[in-house]
């Protein structure tokens, strides 16, 4: 497992891999935008352009974290790009209060089956919500239908596994109370993370009105979403 420090160094090989990963994710993003977002107004929303432009940021995180298979050049557009050794990932239970993007790993099939995000609360709190939903009599999503809890009335119905066989691991986590999180409203040239314009800063601050949260929390939501979407694209579609 690996945690990235603020001064993490990238080798030339890592930079080349990140560039190639960026190319792959851009192609997958275009397919995602066309096939999975049905409303044209949503496909053309400013947030989609923001997401596309920030693909290099997440590509760098994936490479520095050691989350990719050893040779992504030989993989096709349907293959998962993520290494299948869950030991290369930090368990969410080890960083319960961190926020960001997470993955669920099927310990029987040895594959990742879902990505997700959380902001405003920690990984474990979000995980507890998933457990409760997996126990419900009626599944509210495909994940819970395919992976009901052993304690669910649906436990013995047709399934891919039980929810208890899934391990929640960190894809990209951060401490929302850290000094780095305070810099999320700055672009990367000024100590932040995102590639963004002053206009996009204003757009983010004026978005997510339904959350009734501070501007700082909106940027943590945006960071979590950017990470979650790219890890979703890295999974086998």
PDB file of C-alpha atoms in Angstrom:
ATOM      1  CA  UNK A   1       0.000   0.000   0.000  1.00  0.00           C
ATOM      2  CA  UNK A   2       1.175   3.548  -0.600  1.00  0.00           C
ATOM      3  CA  UNK A   3       0.363   7.014   0.633  1.00  0.00           C
ATOM      4  CA  UNK A   4       1.383  10.044  -1.425  1.00  0.00           C
ATOM      5  CA  UNK A   5       3.208  12.838   0.370  1.00  0.00           C
ATOM      6  CA  UNK A   6       3.027  16.492  -0.732  1.00  0.00           C
ATOM      7  CA  UNK A   7       6.550  16.278  -2.184  1.00  0.00           C
ATOM      8  CA  UNK A   8       6.196  12.941  -3.987  1.00  0.00           C
ATOM      9  CA  UNK A   9       8.725  12.540  -6.800  1.00  0.00           C
ATOM     10  CA  UNK A  10       7.829  11.047 -10.182  1.00  0.00           C
ATOM     11  CA  UNK A  11      10.344   9.139 -12.304  1.00  0.00           C
ATOM     12  CA  UNK A  12      10.500   9.510 -16.091  1.00  0.00           C
ATOM     13  CA  UNK A  13       8.830   6.100 -16.465  1.00  0.00           C
ATOM     14  CA  UNK A  14       6.007   7.182 -14.168  1.00  0.00           C
ATOM     15  CA  UNK A  15       5.522  10.360 -16.185  1.00  0.00           C
ATOM     16  CA  UNK A  16       5.309   8.372 -19.427  1.00  0.00           C
ATOM     17  CA  UNK A  17       2.804   5.981 -17.852  1.00  0.00           C
ATOM     18  CA  UNK A  18       0.716   8.911 -16.579  1.00  0.00           C
ATOM     19  CA  UNK A  19       0.701  10.451 -20.072  1.00  0.00           C
ATOM     20  CA  UNK A  20      -0.454   7.159 -21.599  1.00  0.00           C
ATOM     21  CA  UNK A  21      -3.046   6.682 -18.869  1.00  0.00           C
ATOM     22  CA  UNK A  22      -4.347  10.167 -19.583  1.00  0.00           C
ATOM     23  CA  UNK A  23      -4.840   9.231 -23.243  1.00  0.00           C
ATOM     24  CA  UNK A  24      -6.756   6.066 -22.303  1.00  0.00           C
ATOM     25  CA  UNK A  25      -8.956   7.856 -19.769  1.00  0.00           C
ATOM     26  CA  UNK A  26      -9.778  10.620 -22.274  1.00  0.00           C
ATOM     27  CA  UNK A  27     -11.011   8.011 -24.759  1.00  0.00           C
ATOM     28  CA  UNK A  28     -13.063   6.264 -22.081  1.00  0.00           C
ATOM     29  CA  UNK A  29     -14.429   9.586 -20.853  1.00  0.00           C
ATOM     30  CA  UNK A  30     -15.723  10.418 -24.331  1.00  0.00           C
ATOM     31  CA  UNK A  31     -17.544   7.062 -24.441  1.00  0.00           C
ATOM     32  CA  UNK A  32     -18.886   7.645 -20.912  1.00  0.00           C
ATOM     33  CA  UNK A  33     -20.130  11.098 -21.867  1.00  0.00           C
ATOM     34  CA  UNK A  34     -21.870   9.828 -24.997  1.00  0.00           C
ATOM     35  CA  UNK A  35     -23.310   6.523 -23.776  1.00  0.00           C
ATOM     36  CA  UNK A  36     -23.915   6.926 -20.050  1.00  0.00           C
ATOM     37  CA  UNK A  37     -25.166  10.521 -19.892  1.00  0.00           C
ATOM     38  CA  UNK A  38     -28.437  10.563 -21.766  1.00  0.00           C
ATOM     39  CA  UNK A  39     -29.376  14.240 -21.463  1.00  0.00           C
ATOM     40  CA  UNK A  40     -27.525  16.472 -23.919  1.00  0.00           C
ATOM     41  CA  UNK A  41     -27.705  19.396 -21.472  1.00  0.00           C
ATOM     42  CA  UNK A  42     -25.792  17.331 -18.920  1.00  0.00           C
ATOM     43  CA  UNK A  43     -23.258  16.143 -21.507  1.00  0.00           C
ATOM     44  CA  UNK A  44     -22.516  19.769 -22.380  1.00  0.00           C
ATOM     45  CA  UNK A  45     -22.472  21.003 -18.774  1.00  0.00           C
ATOM     46  CA  UNK A  46     -19.395  22.957 -17.684  1.00  0.00           C
ATOM     47  CA  UNK A  47     -18.618  20.274 -15.093  1.00  0.00           C
ATOM     48  CA  UNK A  48     -18.047  17.730 -17.873  1.00  0.00           C
ATOM     49  CA  UNK A  49     -15.454  19.973 -19.510  1.00  0.00           C
ATOM     50  CA  UNK A  50     -13.884  20.554 -16.085  1.00  0.00           C
ATOM     51  CA  UNK A  51     -13.706  16.790 -15.537  1.00  0.00           C
ATOM     52  CA  UNK A  52     -12.132  16.192 -18.953  1.00  0.00           C
ATOM     53  CA  UNK A  53      -9.502  18.875 -18.400  1.00  0.00           C
ATOM     54  CA  UNK A  54      -8.554  17.418 -14.997  1.00  0.00           C
ATOM     55  CA  UNK A  55      -7.907  13.886 -16.215  1.00  0.00           C
ATOM     56  CA  UNK A  56      -4.092  14.444 -15.963  1.00  0.00           C
ATOM     57  CA  UNK A  57      -4.458  15.225 -12.243  1.00  0.00           C
ATOM     58  CA  UNK A  58      -6.090  11.894 -11.445  1.00  0.00           C
ATOM     59  CA  UNK A  59      -3.799  10.004 -13.824  1.00  0.00           C
ATOM     60  CA  UNK A  60      -0.844  11.298 -11.816  1.00  0.00           C
ATOM     61  CA  UNK A  61      -2.480  10.193  -8.544  1.00  0.00           C
ATOM     62  CA  UNK A  62      -3.127   6.687  -9.893  1.00  0.00           C
ATOM     63  CA  UNK A  63       0.467   6.279 -11.042  1.00  0.00           C
ATOM     64  CA  UNK A  64       2.025   7.693  -7.859  1.00  0.00           C
ATOM     65  CA  UNK A  65      -0.234   5.442  -5.775  1.00  0.00           C
ATOM     66  CA  UNK A  66       0.888   2.293  -7.601  1.00  0.00           C
ATOM     67  CA  UNK A  67      -2.706   1.363  -8.486  1.00  0.00           C
ATOM     68  CA  UNK A  68      -2.166   0.369 -12.132  1.00  0.00           C
ATOM     69  CA  UNK A  69      -1.368  -2.939 -13.782  1.00  0.00           C
ATOM     70  CA  UNK A  70       2.280  -3.342 -14.747  1.00  0.00           C
ATOM     71  CA  UNK A  71       1.751  -2.735 -18.487  1.00  0.00           C
ATOM     72  CA  UNK A  72      -1.288  -0.729 -19.543  1.00  0.00           C
ATOM     73  CA  UNK A  73      -0.108  -0.577 -23.168  1.00  0.00           C
ATOM     74  CA  UNK A  74      -1.315  -4.131 -23.827  1.00  0.00           C
ATOM     75  CA  UNK A  75      -4.808  -3.626 -22.383  1.00  0.00           C
ATOM     76  CA  UNK A  76      -7.872  -3.000 -24.521  1.00  0.00           C
ATOM     77  CA  UNK A  77     -10.747  -0.589 -24.017  1.00  0.00           C
ATOM     78  CA  UNK A  78     -12.758  -3.180 -22.031  1.00  0.00           C
ATOM     79  CA  UNK A  79     -10.001  -4.205 -19.618  1.00  0.00           C
ATOM     80  CA  UNK A  80      -9.637  -2.956 -16.075  1.00  0.00           C
ATOM     81  CA  UNK A  81      -6.501  -0.860 -15.691  1.00  0.00           C
ATOM     82  CA  UNK A  82      -6.286  -1.411 -11.936  1.00  0.00           C
ATOM     83  CA  UNK A  83      -3.919  -3.877 -10.290  1.00  0.00           C
ATOM     84  CA  UNK A  84      -5.848  -6.775  -8.740  1.00  0.00           C
ATOM     85  CA  UNK A  85      -3.671  -7.049  -5.633  1.00  0.00           C
ATOM     86  CA  UNK A  86      -5.844  -5.435  -2.966  1.00  0.00           C
ATOM     87  CA  UNK A  87      -2.745  -5.285  -0.747  1.00  0.00           C
ATOM     88  CA  UNK A  88      -1.617  -2.331  -2.874  1.00  0.00           C
ATOM     89  CA  UNK A  89      -4.518  -0.311  -1.481  1.00  0.00           C
ATOM     90  CA  UNK A  90      -5.120   1.137   1.982  1.00  0.00           C
ATOM     91  CA  UNK A  91      -8.225  -0.270   3.680  1.00  0.00           C
ATOM     92  CA  UNK A  92     -10.841   2.371   4.426  1.00  0.00           C
ATOM     93  CA  UNK A  93     -10.992   1.115   8.006  1.00  0.00           C
ATOM     94  CA  UNK A  94      -7.395   2.313   8.465  1.00  0.00           C
ATOM     95  CA  UNK A  95      -8.349   5.882   7.507  1.00  0.00           C
ATOM     96  CA  UNK A  96     -11.984   5.998   8.702  1.00  0.00           C
ATOM     97  CA  UNK A  97     -12.349   9.773   8.768  1.00  0.00           C
ATOM     98  CA  UNK A  98     -10.723  10.527   5.434  1.00  0.00           C
ATOM     99  CA  UNK A  99     -12.854  11.499   2.447  1.00  0.00           C
ATOM    100  CA  UNK A 100     -12.514  10.984  -1.292  1.00  0.00           C
ATOM    101  CA  UNK A 101     -12.929   8.038  -3.650  1.00  0.00           C
ATOM    102  CA  UNK A 102     -13.091   4.379  -2.671  1.00  0.00           C
ATOM    103  CA  UNK A 103     -13.406   0.991  -4.341  1.00  0.00           C
ATOM    104  CA  UNK A 104     -15.074  -2.289  -3.459  1.00  0.00           C
ATOM    105  CA  UNK A 105     -12.957  -5.389  -4.106  1.00  0.00           C
ATOM    106  CA  UNK A 106     -14.574  -8.813  -4.471  1.00  0.00           C
ATOM    107  CA  UNK A 107     -12.284 -11.054  -2.407  1.00  0.00           C
ATOM    108  CA  UNK A 108     -13.709 -14.230  -3.983  1.00  0.00           C
ATOM    109  CA  UNK A 109     -13.538 -13.215  -7.644  1.00  0.00           C
ATOM    110  CA  UNK A 110     -10.439 -11.031  -7.052  1.00  0.00           C
ATOM    111  CA  UNK A 111     -11.810  -8.078  -9.035  1.00  0.00           C
ATOM    112  CA  UNK A 112     -12.948  -4.538  -8.296  1.00  0.00           C
ATOM    113  CA  UNK A 113     -16.703  -4.227  -8.700  1.00  0.00           C
ATOM    114  CA  UNK A 114     -17.586  -0.636  -7.821  1.00  0.00           C
ATOM    115  CA  UNK A 115     -16.185   2.826  -7.248  1.00  0.00           C
ATOM    116  CA  UNK A 116     -17.759   5.446  -5.020  1.00  0.00           C
ATOM    117  CA  UNK A 117     -17.124   8.779  -3.355  1.00  0.00           C
ATOM    118  CA  UNK A 118     -17.767  10.466  -0.051  1.00  0.00           C
ATOM    119  CA  UNK A 119     -17.331  14.039   1.175  1.00  0.00           C
ATOM    120  CA  UNK A 120     -18.591  15.758   4.296  1.00  0.00           C
ATOM    121  CA  UNK A 121     -18.137  12.551   6.290  1.00  0.00           C
ATOM    122  CA  UNK A 122     -15.643   9.688   6.375  1.00  0.00           C
ATOM    123  CA  UNK A 123     -15.090   6.456   4.455  1.00  0.00           C
ATOM    124  CA  UNK A 124     -16.354   4.239   7.274  1.00  0.00           C
ATOM    125  CA  UNK A 125     -19.563   6.240   7.696  1.00  0.00           C
ATOM    126  CA  UNK A 126     -20.260   5.782   3.985  1.00  0.00           C
ATOM    127  CA  UNK A 127     -19.358   2.111   4.266  1.00  0.00           C
ATOM    128  CA  UNK A 128     -21.881   1.656   7.091  1.00  0.00           C
ATOM    129  CA  UNK A 129     -24.556   3.118   4.801  1.00  0.00           C
ATOM    130  CA  UNK A 130     -23.659   0.549   2.135  1.00  0.00           C
ATOM    131  CA  UNK A 131     -23.897  -2.286   4.672  1.00  0.00           C
ATOM    132  CA  UNK A 132     -27.353  -1.138   5.785  1.00  0.00           C
ATOM    133  CA  UNK A 133     -28.546  -0.964   2.165  1.00  0.00           C
ATOM    134  CA  UNK A 134     -27.165  -4.448   1.440  1.00  0.00           C
ATOM    135  CA  UNK A 135     -29.281  -5.809   4.303  1.00  0.00           C
ATOM    136  CA  UNK A 136     -32.514  -4.270   3.015  1.00  0.00           C
ATOM    137  CA  UNK A 137     -35.329  -6.486   1.729  1.00  0.00           C
ATOM    138  CA  UNK A 138     -35.403  -4.583  -1.554  1.00  0.00           C
ATOM    139  CA  UNK A 139     -32.157  -3.612  -3.328  1.00  0.00           C
ATOM    140  CA  UNK A 140     -31.865   0.085  -4.148  1.00  0.00           C
ATOM    141  CA  UNK A 141     -29.034  -0.422  -6.660  1.00  0.00           C
ATOM    142  CA  UNK A 142     -27.373  -3.082  -8.798  1.00  0.00           C
ATOM    143  CA  UNK A 143     -24.567  -3.443  -6.239  1.00  0.00           C
ATOM    144  CA  UNK A 144     -26.968  -4.485  -3.482  1.00  0.00           C
ATOM    145  CA  UNK A 145     -28.884  -6.782  -5.834  1.00  0.00           C
ATOM    146  CA  UNK A 146     -25.719  -8.608  -6.878  1.00  0.00           C
ATOM    147  CA  UNK A 147     -24.165  -8.544  -3.409  1.00  0.00           C
ATOM    148  CA  UNK A 148     -26.880  -8.866  -0.741  1.00  0.00           C
ATOM    149  CA  UNK A 149     -25.775  -9.119   2.861  1.00  0.00           C
ATOM    150  CA  UNK A 150     -25.767 -12.528   4.542  1.00  0.00           C
ATOM    151  CA  UNK A 151     -28.239 -10.894   6.940  1.00  0.00           C
ATOM    152  CA  UNK A 152     -30.621  -9.863   4.176  1.00  0.00           C
ATOM    153  CA  UNK A 153     -33.867 -11.699   3.286  1.00  0.00           C
ATOM    154  CA  UNK A 154     -32.321 -11.844  -0.219  1.00  0.00           C
ATOM    155  CA  UNK A 155     -29.188 -13.662   0.979  1.00  0.00           C
ATOM    156  CA  UNK A 156     -29.891 -16.911  -0.876  1.00  0.00           C
ATOM    157  CA  UNK A 157     -31.264 -15.437  -4.097  1.00  0.00           C
ATOM    158  CA  UNK A 158     -29.258 -15.390  -7.342  1.00  0.00           C
ATOM    159  CA  UNK A 159     -26.177 -13.298  -6.673  1.00  0.00           C
ATOM    160  CA  UNK A 160     -22.507 -12.743  -7.486  1.00  0.00           C
ATOM    161  CA  UNK A 161     -21.595 -12.903  -3.838  1.00  0.00           C
ATOM    162  CA  UNK A 162     -22.430 -11.597  -0.397  1.00  0.00           C
ATOM    163  CA  UNK A 163     -21.671  -8.024   0.597  1.00  0.00           C
ATOM    164  CA  UNK A 164     -19.452  -9.384   3.366  1.00  0.00           C
ATOM    165  CA  UNK A 165     -17.088 -10.709   0.661  1.00  0.00           C
ATOM    166  CA  UNK A 166     -16.386  -7.145  -0.491  1.00  0.00           C
ATOM    167  CA  UNK A 167     -13.512  -5.111   0.901  1.00  0.00           C
ATOM    168  CA  UNK A 168     -13.755  -1.305   0.903  1.00  0.00           C
ATOM    169  CA  UNK A 169     -10.379   0.239   0.029  1.00  0.00           C
ATOM    170  CA  UNK A 170      -9.165   3.772  -0.582  1.00  0.00           C
ATOM    171  CA  UNK A 171      -8.739   4.825  -4.196  1.00  0.00           C
ATOM    172  CA  UNK A 172      -7.775   8.429  -3.417  1.00  0.00           C
ATOM    173  CA  UNK A 173      -8.326   9.816   0.070  1.00  0.00           C
ATOM    174  CA  UNK A 174      -7.645  13.131   1.753  1.00  0.00           C
ATOM    175  CA  UNK A 175      -7.997  14.820   5.125  1.00  0.00           C
ATOM    176  CA  UNK A 176     -10.649  17.518   4.715  1.00  0.00           C
ATOM    177  CA  UNK A 177      -9.208  19.340   7.759  1.00  0.00           C
ATOM    178  CA  UNK A 178      -5.680  19.545   6.337  1.00  0.00           C
ATOM    179  CA  UNK A 179      -3.881  22.641   5.070  1.00  0.00           C
ATOM    180  CA  UNK A 180      -3.868  21.093   1.572  1.00  0.00           C
ATOM    181  CA  UNK A 181      -7.676  20.884   1.626  1.00  0.00           C
ATOM    182  CA  UNK A 182      -7.794  24.597   2.360  1.00  0.00           C
ATOM    183  CA  UNK A 183      -6.034  25.166  -0.980  1.00  0.00           C
ATOM    184  CA  UNK A 184      -8.568  23.341  -3.151  1.00  0.00           C
ATOM    185  CA  UNK A 185     -10.060  26.613  -4.382  1.00  0.00           C
ATOM    186  CA  UNK A 186      -6.666  27.475  -5.932  1.00  0.00           C
ATOM    187  CA  UNK A 187      -5.434  26.075  -9.221  1.00  0.00           C
ATOM    188  CA  UNK A 188      -2.356  23.862  -9.347  1.00  0.00           C
ATOM    189  CA  UNK A 189      -0.091  26.790 -10.237  1.00  0.00           C
ATOM    190  CA  UNK A 190      -0.987  28.448  -6.938  1.00  0.00           C
ATOM    191  CA  UNK A 191      -0.674  25.490  -4.601  1.00  0.00           C
ATOM    192  CA  UNK A 192      -3.964  23.742  -5.339  1.00  0.00           C
ATOM    193  CA  UNK A 193      -4.783  20.487  -7.111  1.00  0.00           C
ATOM    194  CA  UNK A 194      -7.137  21.297  -9.964  1.00  0.00           C
ATOM    195  CA  UNK A 195      -6.516  22.620 -13.439  1.00  0.00           C
ATOM    196  CA  UNK A 196      -9.112  25.388 -13.392  1.00  0.00           C
ATOM    197  CA  UNK A 197      -9.875  28.943 -14.389  1.00  0.00           C
ATOM    198  CA  UNK A 198     -11.142  31.764 -12.190  1.00  0.00           C
ATOM    199  CA  UNK A 199     -14.523  31.349 -13.878  1.00  0.00           C
ATOM    200  CA  UNK A 200     -14.620  27.663 -12.891  1.00  0.00           C
ATOM    201  CA  UNK A 201     -13.822  28.599  -9.287  1.00  0.00           C
ATOM    202  CA  UNK A 202     -16.927  30.823  -9.324  1.00  0.00           C
ATOM    203  CA  UNK A 203     -19.003  28.070 -10.945  1.00  0.00           C
ATOM    204  CA  UNK A 204     -18.008  25.543  -8.277  1.00  0.00           C
ATOM    205  CA  UNK A 205     -18.794  28.004  -5.488  1.00  0.00           C
ATOM    206  CA  UNK A 206     -22.235  28.679  -6.966  1.00  0.00           C
ATOM    207  CA  UNK A 207     -23.031  24.982  -7.554  1.00  0.00           C
ATOM    208  CA  UNK A 208     -24.371  22.207  -5.262  1.00  0.00           C
ATOM    209  CA  UNK A 209     -26.989  24.456  -3.704  1.00  0.00           C
ATOM    210  CA  UNK A 210     -28.897  21.381  -2.551  1.00  0.00           C
ATOM    211  CA  UNK A 211     -26.051  20.434  -0.201  1.00  0.00           C
ATOM    212  CA  UNK A 212     -26.393  23.623   1.853  1.00  0.00           C
ATOM    213  CA  UNK A 213     -22.683  23.575   2.651  1.00  0.00           C
ATOM    214  CA  UNK A 214     -19.709  25.933   2.705  1.00  0.00           C
ATOM    215  CA  UNK A 215     -17.591  26.764  -0.339  1.00  0.00           C
ATOM    216  CA  UNK A 216     -14.731  24.697   1.123  1.00  0.00           C
ATOM    217  CA  UNK A 217     -16.918  21.595   1.368  1.00  0.00           C
ATOM    218  CA  UNK A 218     -18.047  22.085  -2.233  1.00  0.00           C
ATOM    219  CA  UNK A 219     -14.432  21.825  -3.348  1.00  0.00           C
ATOM    220  CA  UNK A 220     -13.949  18.614  -1.335  1.00  0.00           C
ATOM    221  CA  UNK A 221     -17.039  17.202  -3.054  1.00  0.00           C
ATOM    222  CA  UNK A 222     -15.579  18.197  -6.410  1.00  0.00           C
ATOM    223  CA  UNK A 223     -12.255  16.547  -5.615  1.00  0.00           C
ATOM    224  CA  UNK A 224     -13.937  13.343  -4.453  1.00  0.00           C
ATOM    225  CA  UNK A 225     -16.055  13.242  -7.613  1.00  0.00           C
ATOM    226  CA  UNK A 226     -13.078  13.807  -9.927  1.00  0.00           C
ATOM    227  CA  UNK A 227     -11.220  10.913  -8.312  1.00  0.00           C
ATOM    228  CA  UNK A 228     -14.243   8.605  -8.248  1.00  0.00           C
ATOM    229  CA  UNK A 229     -15.121   9.169 -11.902  1.00  0.00           C
ATOM    230  CA  UNK A 230     -11.608   8.371 -13.170  1.00  0.00           C
ATOM    231  CA  UNK A 231     -11.337   5.238 -11.052  1.00  0.00           C
ATOM    232  CA  UNK A 232     -14.720   4.221 -12.426  1.00  0.00           C
ATOM    233  CA  UNK A 233     -13.366   4.721 -15.955  1.00  0.00           C
ATOM    234  CA  UNK A 234     -10.302   2.671 -15.046  1.00  0.00           C
ATOM    235  CA  UNK A 235     -12.493  -0.271 -14.072  1.00  0.00           C
ATOM    236  CA  UNK A 236     -13.632  -2.685 -16.734  1.00  0.00           C
ATOM    237  CA  UNK A 237     -16.668  -0.895 -18.317  1.00  0.00           C
TER     238      UNK A 237
END
